[in-house]
């Protein structure tokens, strides 16, 4: 079972993870309201569908030169125009199949100044019952592509749930992502927060792609995809509630 990006970010924020500010919008008016509330110099209008590859996706019925499912704009008027174009339209990405998915909600988020895009995911290794951490400096691309083209750029290690996160895990992560000094410390804090969220919510997979280094040298979770084991759901009515509001779109 999956939840939307904005819901995943809200769950992570509960655990102290730094995510950009943003508001979900189901209508053009709500998108405009969201942009006004944000009041930032750059807005990102993000299609909320249960599939990745939105940025490089294509909307049906728009020309090949039209922008994809994630749009960076600078004014409230542009948020409005893009929301009008995107809401109700079918977005086709390499993960949706040819039929695509209709965009019924948007996430209006503050724009981040990106210096580097990294990849980080946590998943349950069923064979060992450990949590595998997968990290790469090659963020913003499909991890499958990276695995195919440059497998040496993917670093994995695992965490034993019996003992949890140790400082050597954090050091391993920082070195895998080529983060030093204050950024390495942020990576250590982030790993602890993500691991705590992962365990507390019985996640099966948590993928952050990209995790970014901002121009002012901080880590930010820019995209988050969470899936849950259906067995875990009865312990988490709050997640079942999210599912009930997100299953249809
Ligand atoms: P998807 O993986 O479905 O394409 P992402 O959320 O990863 O969607 O967005 C695609 C790309 O858009 C990111 O790799 C990043 O470069 C850019 N992007 C996404 N959110 C923001 C943001 N808040 N600020 C600036 N750029 C963003
Ligand atoms: Mg992404």
PDB file of C-alpha atoms and ligand atoms in Angstrom:
ATOM      1  CA  UNK A   1       0.000   0.000   0.000  1.00  0.00           C
ATOM      2  CA  UNK A   2       1.294   3.446  -0.963  1.00  0.00           C
ATOM      3  CA  UNK A   3       0.543   6.955   0.207  1.00  0.00           C
ATOM      4  CA  UNK A   4       1.084  10.207  -1.653  1.00  0.00           C
ATOM      5  CA  UNK A   5       4.291  12.225  -1.524  1.00  0.00           C
ATOM      6  CA  UNK A   6       2.754  15.000   0.595  1.00  0.00           C
ATOM      7  CA  UNK A   7       1.421  12.438   3.079  1.00  0.00           C
ATOM      8  CA  UNK A   8       4.790  10.697   3.266  1.00  0.00           C
ATOM      9  CA  UNK A   9       6.471  14.034   3.953  1.00  0.00           C
ATOM     10  CA  UNK A  10       3.945  14.810   6.695  1.00  0.00           C
ATOM     11  CA  UNK A  11       4.706  11.458   8.350  1.00  0.00           C
ATOM     12  CA  UNK A  12       8.465  12.109   8.153  1.00  0.00           C
ATOM     13  CA  UNK A  13       8.032  15.621   9.546  1.00  0.00           C
ATOM     14  CA  UNK A  14       6.426  14.086  12.664  1.00  0.00           C
ATOM     15  CA  UNK A  15       9.807  12.507  13.305  1.00  0.00           C
ATOM     16  CA  UNK A  16      11.678  15.765  12.877  1.00  0.00           C
ATOM     17  CA  UNK A  17      12.797  15.250   9.275  1.00  0.00           C
ATOM     18  CA  UNK A  18      13.437  18.512   7.407  1.00  0.00           C
ATOM     19  CA  UNK A  19      11.059  18.750   4.440  1.00  0.00           C
ATOM     20  CA  UNK A  20      10.093  21.798   2.362  1.00  0.00           C
ATOM     21  CA  UNK A  21       6.858  23.577   3.341  1.00  0.00           C
ATOM     22  CA  UNK A  22       3.861  22.758   1.215  1.00  0.00           C
ATOM     23  CA  UNK A  23       0.094  22.315   0.965  1.00  0.00           C
ATOM     24  CA  UNK A  24      -2.040  19.775  -0.864  1.00  0.00           C
ATOM     25  CA  UNK A  25      -4.565  21.201  -3.341  1.00  0.00           C
ATOM     26  CA  UNK A  26      -7.571  19.501  -4.939  1.00  0.00           C
ATOM     27  CA  UNK A  27      -8.765  22.548  -6.874  1.00  0.00           C
ATOM     28  CA  UNK A  28      -7.225  25.507  -8.684  1.00  0.00           C
ATOM     29  CA  UNK A  29      -8.470  27.825  -5.921  1.00  0.00           C
ATOM     30  CA  UNK A  30      -6.755  25.698  -3.290  1.00  0.00           C
ATOM     31  CA  UNK A  31      -3.540  25.754  -5.333  1.00  0.00           C
ATOM     32  CA  UNK A  32      -3.667  29.564  -5.454  1.00  0.00           C
ATOM     33  CA  UNK A  33      -4.392  29.733  -1.710  1.00  0.00           C
ATOM     34  CA  UNK A  34      -1.461  27.399  -1.050  1.00  0.00           C
ATOM     35  CA  UNK A  35       0.933  29.558  -3.066  1.00  0.00           C
ATOM     36  CA  UNK A  36      -0.248  32.696  -1.255  1.00  0.00           C
ATOM     37  CA  UNK A  37       0.247  31.023   2.125  1.00  0.00           C
ATOM     38  CA  UNK A  38       3.744  29.879   1.142  1.00  0.00           C
ATOM     39  CA  UNK A  39       4.730  33.298  -0.137  1.00  0.00           C
ATOM     40  CA  UNK A  40       8.073  31.980  -1.371  1.00  0.00           C
ATOM     41  CA  UNK A  41      10.012  33.310  -4.398  1.00  0.00           C
ATOM     42  CA  UNK A  42       9.800  29.901  -6.105  1.00  0.00           C
ATOM     43  CA  UNK A  43       6.912  27.413  -6.076  1.00  0.00           C
ATOM     44  CA  UNK A  44       6.856  23.817  -7.236  1.00  0.00           C
ATOM     45  CA  UNK A  45       3.575  22.386  -8.502  1.00  0.00           C
ATOM     46  CA  UNK A  46       3.745  18.626  -8.032  1.00  0.00           C
ATOM     47  CA  UNK A  47       1.283  16.047  -9.345  1.00  0.00           C
ATOM     48  CA  UNK A  48       0.258  13.607  -6.618  1.00  0.00           C
ATOM     49  CA  UNK A  49      -0.172  10.185  -8.209  1.00  0.00           C
ATOM     50  CA  UNK A  50       0.838   6.733  -7.045  1.00  0.00           C
ATOM     51  CA  UNK A  51       3.787   6.474  -9.422  1.00  0.00           C
ATOM     52  CA  UNK A  52       7.239   7.956  -9.781  1.00  0.00           C
ATOM     53  CA  UNK A  53       8.936   9.560 -12.749  1.00  0.00           C
ATOM     54  CA  UNK A  54       6.491  12.495 -12.600  1.00  0.00           C
ATOM     55  CA  UNK A  55       9.079  15.125 -13.467  1.00  0.00           C
ATOM     56  CA  UNK A  56       9.899  13.431 -16.753  1.00  0.00           C
ATOM     57  CA  UNK A  57       6.283  12.373 -17.330  1.00  0.00           C
ATOM     58  CA  UNK A  58       4.016  13.667 -20.115  1.00  0.00           C
ATOM     59  CA  UNK A  59       0.420  14.839 -19.863  1.00  0.00           C
ATOM     60  CA  UNK A  60      -2.049  13.435 -22.356  1.00  0.00           C
ATOM     61  CA  UNK A  61      -3.501  16.004 -24.710  1.00  0.00           C
ATOM     62  CA  UNK A  62      -0.653  18.485 -24.336  1.00  0.00           C
ATOM     63  CA  UNK A  63       2.049  18.880 -26.951  1.00  0.00           C
ATOM     64  CA  UNK A  64       5.430  17.154 -26.646  1.00  0.00           C
ATOM     65  CA  UNK A  65       6.957  20.486 -25.572  1.00  0.00           C
ATOM     66  CA  UNK A  66       4.629  20.837 -22.586  1.00  0.00           C
ATOM     67  CA  UNK A  67       6.142  20.605 -19.146  1.00  0.00           C
ATOM     68  CA  UNK A  68       5.953  17.407 -17.095  1.00  0.00           C
ATOM     69  CA  UNK A  69       4.280  16.492 -13.806  1.00  0.00           C
ATOM     70  CA  UNK A  70       6.580  18.564 -11.564  1.00  0.00           C
ATOM     71  CA  UNK A  71       6.767  22.256 -12.461  1.00  0.00           C
ATOM     72  CA  UNK A  72       8.934  24.966 -10.976  1.00  0.00           C
ATOM     73  CA  UNK A  73       7.394  28.453 -11.240  1.00  0.00           C
ATOM     74  CA  UNK A  74       7.854  31.906  -9.753  1.00  0.00           C
ATOM     75  CA  UNK A  75       4.478  33.592  -9.423  1.00  0.00           C
ATOM     76  CA  UNK A  76       1.043  32.843  -7.987  1.00  0.00           C
ATOM     77  CA  UNK A  77      -0.411  33.410 -11.481  1.00  0.00           C
ATOM     78  CA  UNK A  78       1.856  30.712 -12.880  1.00  0.00           C
ATOM     79  CA  UNK A  79       0.795  28.357 -10.083  1.00  0.00           C
ATOM     80  CA  UNK A  80      -2.802  29.044 -11.133  1.00  0.00           C
ATOM     81  CA  UNK A  81      -2.158  28.488 -14.861  1.00  0.00           C
ATOM     82  CA  UNK A  82      -0.239  25.269 -14.226  1.00  0.00           C
ATOM     83  CA  UNK A  83      -2.827  23.954 -11.757  1.00  0.00           C
ATOM     84  CA  UNK A  84      -5.517  24.589 -14.384  1.00  0.00           C
ATOM     85  CA  UNK A  85      -3.546  22.642 -16.939  1.00  0.00           C
ATOM     86  CA  UNK A  86      -2.611  19.750 -14.649  1.00  0.00           C
ATOM     87  CA  UNK A  87      -5.702  19.013 -12.525  1.00  0.00           C
ATOM     88  CA  UNK A  88      -7.954  16.377 -14.060  1.00  0.00           C
ATOM     89  CA  UNK A  89      -5.421  15.578 -16.773  1.00  0.00           C
ATOM     90  CA  UNK A  90      -3.813  12.158 -17.277  1.00  0.00           C
ATOM     91  CA  UNK A  91      -0.087  11.951 -16.580  1.00  0.00           C
ATOM     92  CA  UNK A  92       1.934   9.189 -18.220  1.00  0.00           C
ATOM     93  CA  UNK A  93       5.278   8.259 -16.668  1.00  0.00           C
ATOM     94  CA  UNK A  94       7.526   5.251 -17.125  1.00  0.00           C
ATOM     95  CA  UNK A  95       5.956   3.892 -13.924  1.00  0.00           C
ATOM     96  CA  UNK A  96       2.257   4.382 -14.766  1.00  0.00           C
ATOM     97  CA  UNK A  97       2.093   2.299 -17.934  1.00  0.00           C
ATOM     98  CA  UNK A  98       0.586   3.700 -21.149  1.00  0.00           C
ATOM     99  CA  UNK A  99      -2.802   4.362 -19.570  1.00  0.00           C
ATOM    100  CA  UNK A 100      -1.290   6.876 -17.192  1.00  0.00           C
ATOM    101  CA  UNK A 101      -2.915   8.200 -14.031  1.00  0.00           C
ATOM    102  CA  UNK A 102      -5.307  11.084 -13.646  1.00  0.00           C
ATOM    103  CA  UNK A 103      -3.977  13.899 -11.479  1.00  0.00           C
ATOM    104  CA  UNK A 104      -6.662  14.725  -8.917  1.00  0.00           C
ATOM    105  CA  UNK A 105      -4.489  16.485  -6.410  1.00  0.00           C
ATOM    106  CA  UNK A 106      -1.444  18.672  -6.454  1.00  0.00           C
ATOM    107  CA  UNK A 107       1.147  19.498  -3.856  1.00  0.00           C
ATOM    108  CA  UNK A 108       2.241  23.132  -3.872  1.00  0.00           C
ATOM    109  CA  UNK A 109       5.658  23.253  -2.316  1.00  0.00           C
ATOM    110  CA  UNK A 110       8.337  25.844  -1.674  1.00  0.00           C
ATOM    111  CA  UNK A 111      11.134  25.699  -4.226  1.00  0.00           C
ATOM    112  CA  UNK A 112      14.533  24.581  -2.990  1.00  0.00           C
ATOM    113  CA  UNK A 113      17.919  25.762  -4.288  1.00  0.00           C
ATOM    114  CA  UNK A 114      19.586  22.493  -5.236  1.00  0.00           C
ATOM    115  CA  UNK A 115      23.360  22.048  -5.140  1.00  0.00           C
ATOM    116  CA  UNK A 116      23.413  18.236  -5.344  1.00  0.00           C
ATOM    117  CA  UNK A 117      20.824  15.458  -5.697  1.00  0.00           C
ATOM    118  CA  UNK A 118      21.415  12.255  -3.721  1.00  0.00           C
ATOM    119  CA  UNK A 119      19.564   8.979  -3.282  1.00  0.00           C
ATOM    120  CA  UNK A 120      18.641   7.281  -0.009  1.00  0.00           C
ATOM    121  CA  UNK A 121      16.259   4.449   0.741  1.00  0.00           C
ATOM    122  CA  UNK A 122      15.425   2.072   3.554  1.00  0.00           C
ATOM    123  CA  UNK A 123      13.767  -1.269   2.977  1.00  0.00           C
ATOM    124  CA  UNK A 124      13.087  -4.481   4.809  1.00  0.00           C
ATOM    125  CA  UNK A 125      15.313  -7.347   3.812  1.00  0.00           C
ATOM    126  CA  UNK A 126      12.871 -10.225   4.186  1.00  0.00           C
ATOM    127  CA  UNK A 127      15.548 -12.903   4.314  1.00  0.00           C
ATOM    128  CA  UNK A 128      17.471 -11.415   7.219  1.00  0.00           C
ATOM    129  CA  UNK A 129      14.706  -9.257   8.767  1.00  0.00           C
ATOM    130  CA  UNK A 130      17.208  -6.427   8.775  1.00  0.00           C
ATOM    131  CA  UNK A 131      16.687  -2.952   7.397  1.00  0.00           C
ATOM    132  CA  UNK A 132      18.759  -2.357   4.279  1.00  0.00           C
ATOM    133  CA  UNK A 133      19.997   1.154   3.621  1.00  0.00           C
ATOM    134  CA  UNK A 134      20.729   2.020  -0.005  1.00  0.00           C
ATOM    135  CA  UNK A 135      22.626   5.227  -0.744  1.00  0.00           C
ATOM    136  CA  UNK A 136      24.038   6.845  -3.848  1.00  0.00           C
ATOM    137  CA  UNK A 137      25.487  10.166  -4.939  1.00  0.00           C
ATOM    138  CA  UNK A 138      23.458   9.737  -8.146  1.00  0.00           C
ATOM    139  CA  UNK A 139      20.111  11.149  -6.989  1.00  0.00           C
ATOM    140  CA  UNK A 140      17.241  12.318  -9.177  1.00  0.00           C
ATOM    141  CA  UNK A 141      17.555   9.352 -11.518  1.00  0.00           C
ATOM    142  CA  UNK A 142      15.937   5.952 -11.320  1.00  0.00           C
ATOM    143  CA  UNK A 143      17.987   3.805  -9.002  1.00  0.00           C
ATOM    144  CA  UNK A 144      17.514   0.893 -11.438  1.00  0.00           C
ATOM    145  CA  UNK A 145      19.268   2.944 -14.120  1.00  0.00           C
ATOM    146  CA  UNK A 146      22.115   3.745 -11.759  1.00  0.00           C
ATOM    147  CA  UNK A 147      22.357   0.072 -10.772  1.00  0.00           C
ATOM    148  CA  UNK A 148      22.618  -0.823 -14.430  1.00  0.00           C
ATOM    149  CA  UNK A 149      25.037   1.871 -15.625  1.00  0.00           C
ATOM    150  CA  UNK A 150      27.222   2.510 -12.561  1.00  0.00           C
ATOM    151  CA  UNK A 151      26.582  -0.163  -9.921  1.00  0.00           C
ATOM    152  CA  UNK A 152      29.725   0.910  -8.034  1.00  0.00           C
ATOM    153  CA  UNK A 153      27.910   4.147  -7.186  1.00  0.00           C
ATOM    154  CA  UNK A 154      25.339   2.333  -5.063  1.00  0.00           C
ATOM    155  CA  UNK A 155      26.341   1.607  -1.480  1.00  0.00           C
ATOM    156  CA  UNK A 156      24.288  -0.623   0.783  1.00  0.00           C
ATOM    157  CA  UNK A 157      24.549  -1.650   4.406  1.00  0.00           C
ATOM    158  CA  UNK A 158      22.093  -3.066   6.870  1.00  0.00           C
ATOM    159  CA  UNK A 159      20.837  -2.245  10.346  1.00  0.00           C
ATOM    160  CA  UNK A 160      19.919  -4.937  12.840  1.00  0.00           C
ATOM    161  CA  UNK A 161      16.563  -4.038  14.467  1.00  0.00           C
ATOM    162  CA  UNK A 162      17.724  -5.767  17.655  1.00  0.00           C
ATOM    163  CA  UNK A 163      20.414  -3.128  18.189  1.00  0.00           C
ATOM    164  CA  UNK A 164      19.384  -0.202  15.973  1.00  0.00           C
ATOM    165  CA  UNK A 165      21.472   2.586  14.453  1.00  0.00           C
ATOM    166  CA  UNK A 166      25.124   2.889  15.497  1.00  0.00           C
ATOM    167  CA  UNK A 167      27.566   5.745  14.783  1.00  0.00           C
ATOM    168  CA  UNK A 168      29.376   3.527  12.261  1.00  0.00           C
ATOM    169  CA  UNK A 169      26.159   3.345  10.188  1.00  0.00           C
ATOM    170  CA  UNK A 170      26.028   7.132  10.084  1.00  0.00           C
ATOM    171  CA  UNK A 171      29.703   7.324   9.096  1.00  0.00           C
ATOM    172  CA  UNK A 172      29.094   4.772   6.366  1.00  0.00           C
ATOM    173  CA  UNK A 173      26.168   6.815   5.046  1.00  0.00           C
ATOM    174  CA  UNK A 174      28.078  10.108   5.079  1.00  0.00           C
ATOM    175  CA  UNK A 175      30.960   8.563   3.181  1.00  0.00           C
ATOM    176  CA  UNK A 176      28.596   6.907   0.663  1.00  0.00           C
ATOM    177  CA  UNK A 177      26.998  10.298  -0.026  1.00  0.00           C
ATOM    178  CA  UNK A 178      30.301  12.154   0.078  1.00  0.00           C
ATOM    179  CA  UNK A 179      29.125  14.429   2.901  1.00  0.00           C
ATOM    180  CA  UNK A 180      31.612  16.036   5.256  1.00  0.00           C
ATOM    181  CA  UNK A 181      31.632  18.212   8.359  1.00  0.00           C
ATOM    182  CA  UNK A 182      28.275  19.711   9.304  1.00  0.00           C
ATOM    183  CA  UNK A 183      26.552  17.891   6.429  1.00  0.00           C
ATOM    184  CA  UNK A 184      27.850  14.533   7.683  1.00  0.00           C
ATOM    185  CA  UNK A 185      26.337  15.385  11.070  1.00  0.00           C
ATOM    186  CA  UNK A 186      23.013  16.242   9.416  1.00  0.00           C
ATOM    187  CA  UNK A 187      23.142  12.901   7.603  1.00  0.00           C
ATOM    188  CA  UNK A 188      23.632  11.119  10.945  1.00  0.00           C
ATOM    189  CA  UNK A 189      20.629  12.890  12.471  1.00  0.00           C
ATOM    190  CA  UNK A 190      18.552  12.206   9.346  1.00  0.00           C
ATOM    191  CA  UNK A 191      19.404   8.510   9.360  1.00  0.00           C
ATOM    192  CA  UNK A 192      18.234   8.250  12.978  1.00  0.00           C
ATOM    193  CA  UNK A 193      14.977  10.061  12.195  1.00  0.00           C
ATOM    194  CA  UNK A 194      14.262   8.024   9.073  1.00  0.00           C
ATOM    195  CA  UNK A 195      15.014   4.766  10.862  1.00  0.00           C
ATOM    196  CA  UNK A 196      12.725   5.726  13.743  1.00  0.00           C
ATOM    197  CA  UNK A 197       9.898   6.635  11.350  1.00  0.00           C
ATOM    198  CA  UNK A 198      10.468   3.458   9.360  1.00  0.00           C
ATOM    199  CA  UNK A 199      10.193   1.228  12.438  1.00  0.00           C
ATOM    200  CA  UNK A 200       7.420   3.136  14.217  1.00  0.00           C
ATOM    201  CA  UNK A 201       5.154   3.100  11.145  1.00  0.00           C
ATOM    202  CA  UNK A 202       6.047  -0.438  10.013  1.00  0.00           C
ATOM    203  CA  UNK A 203       7.180   0.756   6.612  1.00  0.00           C
ATOM    204  CA  UNK A 204       8.205  -1.766   3.990  1.00  0.00           C
ATOM    205  CA  UNK A 205      10.026   0.796   1.881  1.00  0.00           C
ATOM    206  CA  UNK A 206      11.007   4.439   2.237  1.00  0.00           C
ATOM    207  CA  UNK A 207      12.636   5.991  -0.814  1.00  0.00           C
ATOM    208  CA  UNK A 208      14.005   9.519  -0.874  1.00  0.00           C
ATOM    209  CA  UNK A 209      14.950  10.517  -4.390  1.00  0.00           C
ATOM    210  CA  UNK A 210      16.227  13.094  -4.395  1.00  0.00           C
ATOM    211  CA  UNK A 211      17.643  13.895  -1.015  1.00  0.00           C
ATOM    212  CA  UNK A 212      19.310  17.204  -1.738  1.00  0.00           C
ATOM    213  CA  UNK A 213      22.161  19.301  -0.505  1.00  0.00           C
ATOM    214  CA  UNK A 214      20.861  22.872  -0.671  1.00  0.00           C
ATOM    215  CA  UNK A 215      22.980  25.734  -1.880  1.00  0.00           C
ATOM    216  CA  UNK A 216      23.233  26.910   1.718  1.00  0.00           C
ATOM    217  CA  UNK A 217      24.569  23.468   2.683  1.00  0.00           C
ATOM    218  CA  UNK A 218      21.714  21.627   4.343  1.00  0.00           C
ATOM    219  CA  UNK A 219      20.070  18.292   3.636  1.00  0.00           C
ATOM    220  CA  UNK A 220      16.427  18.318   2.516  1.00  0.00           C
ATOM    221  CA  UNK A 221      14.063  15.509   1.611  1.00  0.00           C
ATOM    222  CA  UNK A 222      12.687  16.659  -1.757  1.00  0.00           C
ATOM    223  CA  UNK A 223      10.744  13.565  -2.764  1.00  0.00           C
ATOM    224  CA  UNK A 224       9.507  10.758  -0.544  1.00  0.00           C
ATOM    225  CA  UNK A 225       7.837   7.505  -1.426  1.00  0.00           C
ATOM    226  CA  UNK A 226       6.580   5.236   1.337  1.00  0.00           C
ATOM    227  CA  UNK A 227       4.954   1.835   1.096  1.00  0.00           C
ATOM    228  CA  UNK A 228       3.524  -0.247   3.886  1.00  0.00           C
ATOM    229  CA  UNK A 229       3.209  -3.940   4.364  1.00  0.00           C
ATOM    230  CA  UNK A 230      -0.528  -4.675   4.399  1.00  0.00           C
ATOM    231  CA  UNK A 231       0.041  -6.758   7.566  1.00  0.00           C
ATOM    232  CA  UNK A 232       1.182  -3.637   9.375  1.00  0.00           C
ATOM    233  CA  UNK A 233      -2.032  -1.735   8.719  1.00  0.00           C
ATOM    234  CA  UNK A 234      -4.175  -3.021  11.510  1.00  0.00           C
ATOM    235  CA  UNK A 235      -1.703  -1.550  13.961  1.00  0.00           C
ATOM    236  CA  UNK A 236      -1.917   1.845  12.271  1.00  0.00           C
ATOM    237  CA  UNK A 237      -5.430   3.261  11.946  1.00  0.00           C
ATOM    238  CA  UNK A 238      -3.903   6.663  11.109  1.00  0.00           C
ATOM    239  CA  UNK A 239      -2.342   5.145   7.980  1.00  0.00           C
ATOM    240  CA  UNK A 240      -5.525   3.343   7.018  1.00  0.00           C
ATOM    241  CA  UNK A 241      -7.168   6.761   7.156  1.00  0.00           C
ATOM    242  CA  UNK A 242      -4.559   8.174   4.759  1.00  0.00           C
ATOM    243  CA  UNK A 243      -5.084   5.230   2.459  1.00  0.00           C
ATOM    244  CA  UNK A 244      -8.838   5.788   2.425  1.00  0.00           C
ATOM    245  CA  UNK A 245      -8.347   9.358   1.264  1.00  0.00           C
ATOM    246  CA  UNK A 246      -5.717   8.520  -1.328  1.00  0.00           C
ATOM    247  CA  UNK A 247      -6.649   5.164  -2.863  1.00  0.00           C
ATOM    248  CA  UNK A 248      -8.875   6.600  -5.593  1.00  0.00           C
ATOM    249  CA  UNK A 249      -6.277   9.026  -6.934  1.00  0.00           C
TER     250      UNK A 249
HETATM  251  P1  LIG B   1       9.555  12.322  -9.531  1.00  0.00           P
HETATM  252  O1  LIG B   1      10.605  11.471  -8.872  1.00  0.00           O
HETATM  253  O2  LIG B   1       8.220  11.645  -9.515  1.00  0.00           O
HETATM  254  O3  LIG B   1       9.960  12.809 -10.892  1.00  0.00           O
HETATM  255  P2  LIG B   1      10.383  14.468  -7.729  1.00  0.00           P
HETATM  256  O4  LIG B   1       9.631  14.948  -6.533  1.00  0.00           O
HETATM  257  O5  LIG B   1      11.618  13.678  -7.472  1.00  0.00           O
HETATM  258  O6  LIG B   1       9.342  13.655  -8.639  1.00  0.00           O
HETATM  259  O7  LIG B   1      10.688  15.730  -8.625  1.00  0.00           O
HETATM  260  C1  LIG B   1      11.466  15.628  -9.816  1.00  0.00           C
HETATM  261  C2  LIG B   1      12.580  16.668  -9.795  1.00  0.00           C
HETATM  262  O8  LIG B   1      12.017  17.968  -9.643  1.00  0.00           O
HETATM  263  C3  LIG B   1      13.552  16.497  -8.624  1.00  0.00           C
HETATM  264  O9  LIG B   1      14.589  15.596  -8.952  1.00  0.00           O
HETATM  265  C4  LIG B   1      14.046  17.924  -8.440  1.00  0.00           C
HETATM  266  O10 LIG B   1      15.105  18.199  -9.355  1.00  0.00           O
HETATM  267  C5  LIG B   1      12.846  18.775  -8.829  1.00  0.00           C
HETATM  268  N1  LIG B   1      12.093  19.200  -7.629  1.00  0.00           N
HETATM  269  C6  LIG B   1      11.156  18.501  -6.943  1.00  0.00           C
HETATM  270  N2  LIG B   1      10.714  19.169  -5.864  1.00  0.00           N
HETATM  271  C7  LIG B   1      11.380  20.340  -5.851  1.00  0.00           C
HETATM  272  C8  LIG B   1      11.395  21.484  -4.961  1.00  0.00           C
HETATM  273  N3  LIG B   1      10.602  21.547  -3.892  1.00  0.00           N
HETATM  274  N4  LIG B   1      12.260  22.500  -5.256  1.00  0.00           N
HETATM  275  C9  LIG B   1      13.061  22.460  -6.351  1.00  0.00           C
HETATM  276  N5  LIG B   1      13.094  21.420  -7.215  1.00  0.00           N
HETATM  277  C10 LIG B   1      12.271  20.366  -6.971  1.00  0.00           C
HETATM  278 MG1  LIG B   2      11.697  11.602  -7.265  1.00  0.00          MG
END
